[in-house]
XYZ file of C-alpha atoms in Angstrom:
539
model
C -8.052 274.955 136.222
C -10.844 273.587 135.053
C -14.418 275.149 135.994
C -16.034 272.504 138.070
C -13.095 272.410 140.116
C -13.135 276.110 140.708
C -16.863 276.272 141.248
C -16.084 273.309 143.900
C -13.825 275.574 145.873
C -15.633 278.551 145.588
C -18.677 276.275 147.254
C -16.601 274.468 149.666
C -14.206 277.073 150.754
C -11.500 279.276 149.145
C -8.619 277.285 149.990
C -9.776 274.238 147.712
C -8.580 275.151 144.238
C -5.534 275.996 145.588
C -5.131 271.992 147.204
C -6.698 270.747 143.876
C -3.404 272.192 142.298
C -1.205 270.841 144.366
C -3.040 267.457 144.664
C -2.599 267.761 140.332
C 1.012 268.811 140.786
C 1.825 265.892 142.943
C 0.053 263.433 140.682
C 2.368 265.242 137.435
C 5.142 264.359 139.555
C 4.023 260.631 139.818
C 3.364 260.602 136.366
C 6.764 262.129 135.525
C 8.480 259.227 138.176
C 6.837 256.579 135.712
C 7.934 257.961 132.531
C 11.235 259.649 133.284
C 13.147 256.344 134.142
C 12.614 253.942 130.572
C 13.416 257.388 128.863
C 16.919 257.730 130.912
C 18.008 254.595 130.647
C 17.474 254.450 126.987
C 20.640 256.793 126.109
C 22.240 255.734 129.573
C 22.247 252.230 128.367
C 25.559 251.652 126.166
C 27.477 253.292 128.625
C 25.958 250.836 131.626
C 26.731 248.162 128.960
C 30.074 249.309 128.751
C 30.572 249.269 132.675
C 28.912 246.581 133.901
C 29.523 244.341 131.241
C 26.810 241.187 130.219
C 26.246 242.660 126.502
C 24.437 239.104 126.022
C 21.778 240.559 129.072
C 20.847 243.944 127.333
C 17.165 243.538 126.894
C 16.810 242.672 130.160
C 17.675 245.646 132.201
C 14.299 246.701 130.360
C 12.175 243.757 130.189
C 12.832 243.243 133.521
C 11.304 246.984 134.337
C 8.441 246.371 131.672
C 7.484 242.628 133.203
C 7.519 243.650 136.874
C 5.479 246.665 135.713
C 3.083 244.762 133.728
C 2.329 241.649 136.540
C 2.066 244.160 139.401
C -0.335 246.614 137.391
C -3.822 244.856 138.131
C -3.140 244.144 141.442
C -2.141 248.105 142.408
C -6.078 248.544 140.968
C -7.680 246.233 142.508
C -6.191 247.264 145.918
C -6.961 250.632 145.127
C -10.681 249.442 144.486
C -10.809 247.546 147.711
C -8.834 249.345 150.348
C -8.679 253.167 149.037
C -6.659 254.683 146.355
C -4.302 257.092 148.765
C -2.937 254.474 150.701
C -1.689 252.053 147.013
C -0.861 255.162 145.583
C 1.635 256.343 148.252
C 3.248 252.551 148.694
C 3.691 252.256 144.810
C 6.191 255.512 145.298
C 7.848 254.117 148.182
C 8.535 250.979 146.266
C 9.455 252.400 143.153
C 12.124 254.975 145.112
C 13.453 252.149 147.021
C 14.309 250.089 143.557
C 15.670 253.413 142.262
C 18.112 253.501 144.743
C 19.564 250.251 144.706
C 20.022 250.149 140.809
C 22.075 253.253 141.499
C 24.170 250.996 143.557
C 24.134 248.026 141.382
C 27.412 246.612 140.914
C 26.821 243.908 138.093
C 24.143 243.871 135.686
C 22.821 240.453 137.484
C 21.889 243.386 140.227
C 20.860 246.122 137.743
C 18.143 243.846 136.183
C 16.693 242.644 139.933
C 16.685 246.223 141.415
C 14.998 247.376 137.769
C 12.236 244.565 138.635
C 11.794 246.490 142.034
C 11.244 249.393 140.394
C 8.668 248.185 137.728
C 7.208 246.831 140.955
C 6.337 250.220 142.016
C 6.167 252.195 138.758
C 2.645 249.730 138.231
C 1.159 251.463 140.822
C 2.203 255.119 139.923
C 0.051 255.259 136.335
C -2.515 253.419 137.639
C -3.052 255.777 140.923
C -2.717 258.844 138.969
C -5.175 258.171 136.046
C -7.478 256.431 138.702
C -7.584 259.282 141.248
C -8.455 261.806 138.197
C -11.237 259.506 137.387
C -12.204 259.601 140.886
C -12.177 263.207 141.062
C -12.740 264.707 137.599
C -15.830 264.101 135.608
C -15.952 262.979 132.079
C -16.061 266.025 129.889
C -13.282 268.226 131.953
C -11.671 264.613 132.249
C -10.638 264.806 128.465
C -8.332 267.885 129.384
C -6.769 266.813 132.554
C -5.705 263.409 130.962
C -4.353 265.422 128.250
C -2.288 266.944 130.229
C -1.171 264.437 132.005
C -0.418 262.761 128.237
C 1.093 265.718 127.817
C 3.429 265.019 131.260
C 4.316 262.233 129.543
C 5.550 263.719 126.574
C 7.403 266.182 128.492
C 9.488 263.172 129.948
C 10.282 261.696 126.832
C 11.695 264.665 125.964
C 13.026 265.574 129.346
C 14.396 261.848 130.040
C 16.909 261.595 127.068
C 18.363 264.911 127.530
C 18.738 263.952 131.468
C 20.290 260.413 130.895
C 22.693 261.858 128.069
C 23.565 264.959 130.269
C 23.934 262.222 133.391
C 25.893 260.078 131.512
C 28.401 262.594 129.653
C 29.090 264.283 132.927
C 28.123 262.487 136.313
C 28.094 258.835 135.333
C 25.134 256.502 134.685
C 24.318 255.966 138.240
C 22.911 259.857 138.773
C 20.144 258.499 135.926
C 18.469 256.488 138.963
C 19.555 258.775 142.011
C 17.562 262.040 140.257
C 14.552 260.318 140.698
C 14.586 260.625 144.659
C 14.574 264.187 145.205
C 11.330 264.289 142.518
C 9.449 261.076 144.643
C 10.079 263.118 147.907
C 8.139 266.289 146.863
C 5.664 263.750 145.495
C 5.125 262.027 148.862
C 4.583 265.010 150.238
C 2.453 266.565 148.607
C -0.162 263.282 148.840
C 0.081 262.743 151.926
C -0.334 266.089 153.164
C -3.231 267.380 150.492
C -4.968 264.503 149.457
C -8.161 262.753 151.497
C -10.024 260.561 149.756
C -12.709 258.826 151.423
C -11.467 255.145 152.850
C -12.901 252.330 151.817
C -14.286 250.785 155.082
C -15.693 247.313 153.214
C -14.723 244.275 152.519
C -11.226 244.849 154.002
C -9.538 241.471 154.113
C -6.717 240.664 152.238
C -8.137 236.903 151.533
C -10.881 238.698 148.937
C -7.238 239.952 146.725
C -7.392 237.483 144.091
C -3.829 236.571 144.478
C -4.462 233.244 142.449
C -5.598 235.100 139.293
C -2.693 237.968 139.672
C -0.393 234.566 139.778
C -1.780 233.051 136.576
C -1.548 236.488 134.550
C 2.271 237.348 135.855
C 2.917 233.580 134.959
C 0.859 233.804 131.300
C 2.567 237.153 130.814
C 6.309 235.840 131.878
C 6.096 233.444 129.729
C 4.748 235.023 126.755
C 7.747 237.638 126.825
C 10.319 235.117 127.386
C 9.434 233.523 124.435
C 9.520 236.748 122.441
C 12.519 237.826 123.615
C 14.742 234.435 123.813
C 12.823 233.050 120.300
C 15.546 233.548 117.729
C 18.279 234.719 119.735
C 18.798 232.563 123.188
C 17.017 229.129 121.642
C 16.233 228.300 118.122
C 12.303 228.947 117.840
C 11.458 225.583 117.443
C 13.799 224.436 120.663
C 12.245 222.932 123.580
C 12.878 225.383 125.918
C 11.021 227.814 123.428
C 7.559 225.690 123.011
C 7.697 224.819 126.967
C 7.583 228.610 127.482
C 4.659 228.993 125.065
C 2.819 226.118 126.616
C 3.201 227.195 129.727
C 2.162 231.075 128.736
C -1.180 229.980 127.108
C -2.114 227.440 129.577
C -1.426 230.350 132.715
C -3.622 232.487 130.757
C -6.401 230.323 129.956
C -6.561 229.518 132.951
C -6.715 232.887 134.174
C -9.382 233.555 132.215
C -11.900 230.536 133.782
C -10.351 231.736 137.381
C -11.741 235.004 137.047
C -14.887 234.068 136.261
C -14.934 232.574 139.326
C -12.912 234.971 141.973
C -15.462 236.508 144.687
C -12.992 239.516 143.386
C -11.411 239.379 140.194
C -7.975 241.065 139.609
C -9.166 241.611 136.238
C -13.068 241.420 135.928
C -14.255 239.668 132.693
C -17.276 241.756 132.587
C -15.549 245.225 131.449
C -14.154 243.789 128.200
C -18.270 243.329 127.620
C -17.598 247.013 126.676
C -16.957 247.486 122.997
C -15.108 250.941 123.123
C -13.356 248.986 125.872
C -11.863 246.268 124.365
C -10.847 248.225 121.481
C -8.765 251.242 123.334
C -6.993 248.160 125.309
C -6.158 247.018 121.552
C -5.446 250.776 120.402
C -3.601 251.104 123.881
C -1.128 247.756 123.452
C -0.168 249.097 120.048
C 0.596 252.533 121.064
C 2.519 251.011 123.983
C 4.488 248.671 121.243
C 5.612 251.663 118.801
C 6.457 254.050 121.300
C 9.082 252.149 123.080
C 10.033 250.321 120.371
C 10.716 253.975 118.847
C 12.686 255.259 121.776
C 14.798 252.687 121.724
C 15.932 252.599 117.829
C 16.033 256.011 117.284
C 18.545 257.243 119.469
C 20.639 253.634 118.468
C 20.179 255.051 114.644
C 21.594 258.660 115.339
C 24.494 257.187 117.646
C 25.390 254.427 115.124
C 24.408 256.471 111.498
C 24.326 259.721 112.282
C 27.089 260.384 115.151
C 25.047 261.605 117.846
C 26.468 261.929 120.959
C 24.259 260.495 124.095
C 22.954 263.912 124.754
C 22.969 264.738 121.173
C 20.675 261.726 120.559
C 18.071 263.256 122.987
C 18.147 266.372 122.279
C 17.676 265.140 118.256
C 13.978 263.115 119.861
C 12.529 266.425 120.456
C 10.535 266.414 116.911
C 8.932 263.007 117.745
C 8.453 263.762 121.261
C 7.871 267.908 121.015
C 4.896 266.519 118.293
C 3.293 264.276 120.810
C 3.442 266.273 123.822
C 1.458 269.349 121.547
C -1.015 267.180 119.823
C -1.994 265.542 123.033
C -2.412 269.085 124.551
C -4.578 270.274 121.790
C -6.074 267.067 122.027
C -7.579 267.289 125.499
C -8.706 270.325 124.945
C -10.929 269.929 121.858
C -12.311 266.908 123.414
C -13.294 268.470 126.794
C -14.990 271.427 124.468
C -16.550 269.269 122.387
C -17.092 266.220 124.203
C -16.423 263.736 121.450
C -13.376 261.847 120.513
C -13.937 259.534 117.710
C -11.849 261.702 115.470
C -8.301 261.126 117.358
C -7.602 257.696 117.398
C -8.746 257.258 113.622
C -6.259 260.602 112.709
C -3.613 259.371 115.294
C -3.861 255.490 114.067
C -2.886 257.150 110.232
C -0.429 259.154 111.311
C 1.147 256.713 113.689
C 1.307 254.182 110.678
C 2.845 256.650 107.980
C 5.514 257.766 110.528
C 6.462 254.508 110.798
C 6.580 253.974 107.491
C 8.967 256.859 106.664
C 11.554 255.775 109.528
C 11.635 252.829 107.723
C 13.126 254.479 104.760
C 16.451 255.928 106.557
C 19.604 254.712 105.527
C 23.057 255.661 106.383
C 22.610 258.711 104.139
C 19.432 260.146 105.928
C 20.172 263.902 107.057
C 18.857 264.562 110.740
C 16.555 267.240 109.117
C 14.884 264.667 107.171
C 14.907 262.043 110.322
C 13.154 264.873 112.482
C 10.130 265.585 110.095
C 9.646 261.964 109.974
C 9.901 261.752 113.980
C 7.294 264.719 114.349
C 4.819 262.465 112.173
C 4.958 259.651 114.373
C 4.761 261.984 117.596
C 1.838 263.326 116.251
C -0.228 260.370 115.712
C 1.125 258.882 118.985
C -0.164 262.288 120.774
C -3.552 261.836 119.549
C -3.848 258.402 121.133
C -1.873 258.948 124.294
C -5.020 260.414 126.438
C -8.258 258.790 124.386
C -6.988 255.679 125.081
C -7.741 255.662 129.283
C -10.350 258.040 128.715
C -13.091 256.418 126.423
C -11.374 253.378 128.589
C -13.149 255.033 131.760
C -16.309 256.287 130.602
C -16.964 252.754 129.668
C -17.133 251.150 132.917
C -19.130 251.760 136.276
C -17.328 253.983 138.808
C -16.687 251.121 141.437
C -14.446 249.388 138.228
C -12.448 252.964 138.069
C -8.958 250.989 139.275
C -9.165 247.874 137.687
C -10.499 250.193 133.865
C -7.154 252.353 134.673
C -4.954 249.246 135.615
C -6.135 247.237 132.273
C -5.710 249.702 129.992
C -2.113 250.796 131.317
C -1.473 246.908 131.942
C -2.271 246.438 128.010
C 0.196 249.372 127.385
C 2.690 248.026 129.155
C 2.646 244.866 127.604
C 2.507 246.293 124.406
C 5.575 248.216 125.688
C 7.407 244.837 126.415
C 6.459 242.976 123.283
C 7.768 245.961 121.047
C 11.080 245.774 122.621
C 11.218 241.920 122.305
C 10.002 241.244 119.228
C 11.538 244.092 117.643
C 14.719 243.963 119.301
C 14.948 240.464 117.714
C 14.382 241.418 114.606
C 17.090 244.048 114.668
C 19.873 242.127 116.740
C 19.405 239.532 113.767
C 19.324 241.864 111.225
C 22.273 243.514 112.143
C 24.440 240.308 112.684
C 23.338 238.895 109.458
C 24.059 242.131 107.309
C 27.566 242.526 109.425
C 28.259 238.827 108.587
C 27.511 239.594 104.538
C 29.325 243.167 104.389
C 32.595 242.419 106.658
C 32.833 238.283 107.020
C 34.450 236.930 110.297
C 35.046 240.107 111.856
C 31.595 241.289 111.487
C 30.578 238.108 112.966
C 33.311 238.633 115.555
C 32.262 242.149 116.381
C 28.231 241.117 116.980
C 28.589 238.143 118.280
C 28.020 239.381 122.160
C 25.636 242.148 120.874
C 24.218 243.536 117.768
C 24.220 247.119 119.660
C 27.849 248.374 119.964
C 28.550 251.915 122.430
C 30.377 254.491 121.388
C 33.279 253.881 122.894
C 33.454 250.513 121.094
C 32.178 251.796 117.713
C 34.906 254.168 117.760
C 37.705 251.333 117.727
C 36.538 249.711 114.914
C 38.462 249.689 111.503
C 37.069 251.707 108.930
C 35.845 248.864 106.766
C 34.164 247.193 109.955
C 32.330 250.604 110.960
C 31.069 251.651 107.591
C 29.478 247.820 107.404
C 28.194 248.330 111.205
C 26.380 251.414 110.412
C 24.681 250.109 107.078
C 23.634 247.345 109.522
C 21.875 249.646 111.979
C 20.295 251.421 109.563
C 18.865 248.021 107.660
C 18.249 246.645 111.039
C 16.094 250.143 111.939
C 14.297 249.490 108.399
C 12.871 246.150 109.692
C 12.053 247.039 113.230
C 10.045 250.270 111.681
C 8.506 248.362 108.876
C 7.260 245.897 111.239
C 6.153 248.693 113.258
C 4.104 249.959 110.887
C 2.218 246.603 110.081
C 1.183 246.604 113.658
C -0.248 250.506 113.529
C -2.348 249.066 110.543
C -4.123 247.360 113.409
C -4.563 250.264 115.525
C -6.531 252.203 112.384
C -8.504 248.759 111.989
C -9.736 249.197 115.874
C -10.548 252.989 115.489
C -12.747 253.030 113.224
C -14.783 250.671 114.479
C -14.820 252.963 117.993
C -18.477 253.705 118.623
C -18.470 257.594 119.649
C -20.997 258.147 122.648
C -20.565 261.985 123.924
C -18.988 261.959 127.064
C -21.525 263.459 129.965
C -21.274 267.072 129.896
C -21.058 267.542 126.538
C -24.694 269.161 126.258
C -26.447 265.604 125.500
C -27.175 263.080 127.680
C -25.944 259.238 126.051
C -29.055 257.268 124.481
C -30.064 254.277 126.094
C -28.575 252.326 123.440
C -25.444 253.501 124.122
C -24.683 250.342 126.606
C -20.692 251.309 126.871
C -21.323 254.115 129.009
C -24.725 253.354 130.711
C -24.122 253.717 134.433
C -21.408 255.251 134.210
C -21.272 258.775 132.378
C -23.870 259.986 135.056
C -22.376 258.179 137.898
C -19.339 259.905 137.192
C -20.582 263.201 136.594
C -22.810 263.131 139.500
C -19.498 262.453 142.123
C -17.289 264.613 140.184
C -17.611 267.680 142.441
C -18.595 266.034 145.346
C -15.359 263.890 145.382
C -13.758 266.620 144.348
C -15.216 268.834 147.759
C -14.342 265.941 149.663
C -11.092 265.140 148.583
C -9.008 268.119 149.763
């Protein structure tokens, strides 16, 4: 544990580090909740296919997820702002359990995508109360090594969630991927409700000051946008009506969203914190990490099932370079930033890495041995675990405490999104990669075979003719080369916005920010000065 929080006990009574733990373990848990369920579902999700039928609605039992997610995000914050963080925090698991259960008991994939939108309902609050209760409670320089660890959480899902949802899958059926997250919600529950007391917020309590108008205009701006990225090419032609109504609807939700909120007596999303260089760039940094990494999960173990002849747990357990890499890096990570209090260094090294990873998996072909694969995976985990925690951190030291929520619920907003355009945009390219390449290598019948879905389950690969699988898997693997290529265009991005990260040393650190140093001013101290004392009065 970290030092201040010891010293806090020690001051306030002997029982507190011990409830500090347990407040940390519960908010793992959370984290775990919010990260375990994309990862299942990503080797659960042929055999679902192959159950529930609705090939042609594939994407959606995740954008669905990723868009609920993404439009109830700011709102969790702001309500956490307004009304107390305890109280959002402990409704967002409710809600998220609740949608868990039912897409257990979905019986069509119609059903499967709306109870998946009731989870992403609550999953928006769970990243958003964990990362904004640590800010709450943890100052800035041990901050860097609790986030880590929380990045490292993460991680440890990734790597955790396939080998779940293939285990699930091979042995106890799809519909255990959803059930297992009950028991883990439970012990979450109640361990908040029982440890944590944070102060309530006693102003401004009236639900008229939620800025329900602005949250409206985002989730409608957002909709849209994604719709458009993930029906563009595949549902409509991109020039169809349908297409450029979409658009025009997206852009003219979001622009005005943006006059609204300079306007709302309280802003969902308050203009003023993207004033914040640093800011602006780790929600940039943030949407691009959020864009590989999914986009990554959900190729890879495709690739090895397809190429390679993984089996659903096979495909997991062959993730744990990538995701073994990221959950490490972001450990050591932490640390070296809480020691050292500066953090420049990470997203640069993580932007490179991130991009040359990329680059490699874009090189695999149908003759690729997993050996090579894996050392290619670990490059990309390692870059992504150097950006995984710096992102929300140098995203919260560069805002004023009272702006804690809506800091955590933009940045994890932006890497949700990011999340949902990866998918879409390159799930599109793939899907028409793969039918085009199966239309050139095995005529009709490769047209036949892909026309419901460029992304076949096992059960289904394993009935084509020889001819027609040999063609399918040198699709995959040129469909992977285009998703990974594009991929790594987008890192480029990421390095672009890293270096131009202005490091300030994070309070703590043994020197005090200069006064030109306007991304942290009122804050660093703020937060170190209520560090312990929220701490002492939180448990």
């Amino acid at each position: 544990m970290a030092e201040a929080v010891t010293d806090t006990g020690k001051a306030g009574g002997g029982e507190k580090p011990r409830s500090v733990r347990v407040v940390l373990f519960a908010l793992m848990i959370a984290m775990l909740l919010a990260m375990l369920d994309n990862m299942i579902i990503g080797t659960a999700m042929p055999t679902i296919v192959g159950e529930l039928g609705g090939l042609e609605h594939l994407s959606w039992v995740v954008t669905a997820y990723t868009l609920a997610t993404a439009a109830s995000t700011p709102i969790w914050g702001k309500v956490g702002d307004m009304y107390g963080r305890k109280g959002a925090f402990l409704t967002s698991i409710v809600v998220f359990l609740i949608g868990s259960a039912l897409s257990g008991m979905a019986q069509d994939m119609g059903q499967l995508i709306g109870f998946r939108a009731v989870q992403g309902l609550g999953a928006g609050g769970l990243m958003v109360g964990v990362m904004a209760i640590i800010g709450d409670l943890i100052p800035p320089r041990e901050r860097g090594k609790y986030q880590g660890m929380m990045a490292g959480v993460m991680a440890f899902a990734m790597i955790l969630g396939p080998l779940v949802g293939g285990t699930i899958t091979d042995n106890w059926g799809w519909r255990w991927s959803f059930y297992i997250n009950l028991p883990l919600g439970v012990v979450a529950l109640i361990a908040v409700t029982t440890v944590l007391h944070l102060p309530k917020k006693t102003e401004n309590r009236s639900w008229r000051r939620i800025d329900f108008l602005g949250a409206a205009l985002l989730t409608v701006g957002i909709t849209s946008i994604v719709l458009v990225t993930t029906w563009g090419g595949t549902e409509y032609a991109w020039g169809s009506a349908m297409i450029m109504e979409l658009a025009a609807i997206g852009v003219a939700a979001l622009v005005g969203f943006v006059f609204w909120e300079t306007r709302a007596a309280e802003p969902v999303m308050p203009l003023h914190i993207f004033r914040s260089r640093n800011f602006s760039l780790m929600s940039m940094i943030g949407f691009i990490t959020g864009f590989v990494m999914f986009g990554a999960v959900l190729f890879l173990p495709l690739y090895q099932q397809s190429v390679q002849g993984a089996s659903a747990t096979n495909s997991g357990l062959l993730l744990l370079p990538m995701l073994g890499a990221m959950l490490a890096v972001s450990m050591v990570a932490g640390r070296v930033t809480t020691g050292t209090g500066r953090y420049k260094v990470f997203p640069v090294v993580g932007s490179v890495l991130m991009t040359v990873g990329l680059f490699l998996l874009a090189q695999m072909d149908t003759g690729t041995s997993r050996l090579t694969s894996g050392l290619f995976m670990a490059v990309l985990g390692a870059g992504m675990g150097c950006l995984m925690q710096i992102t929300m951190l140098v995203a919260q030291n560069s805002v004023e405490m009272k702006d804690m929520g809506v800091a955590s619920s933009s940045t994890t907003l932006f890497r949700t999104l990011g999340s949902s355009f990866g998918v879409a945009i390159m799930g599109a390219l793939f899907n028409n990669r793969v039918q085009d390449v199966m239309a050139q290598r095995a005529g009709d019948l490769g047209s036949k075979v892909t026309e419901q879905s460029a992304q076949l389950d096992a059960a289904s690969l394993a009935k084509l003719p020889a001819p027609a699988r040999e063609a399918y898997q040198y699709a995959v693997s040129a469909g992977t080369h285009s998703a990974f290529l594009l991929g790594a265009g987008v890192a480029v991005l990421a390095l672009v916005a890293a270096v131009f990260v202005k490091e300030v040393p994070l309070k703590g650190a043994g020197a005090d920010p200069k006064p030109e140093d306007a991304d942290v001013a009122g804050s660093g101290g703020a937060v170190e000065d209520a560090g312990p004392k929220a701490v002492a009065e939180a448990v």
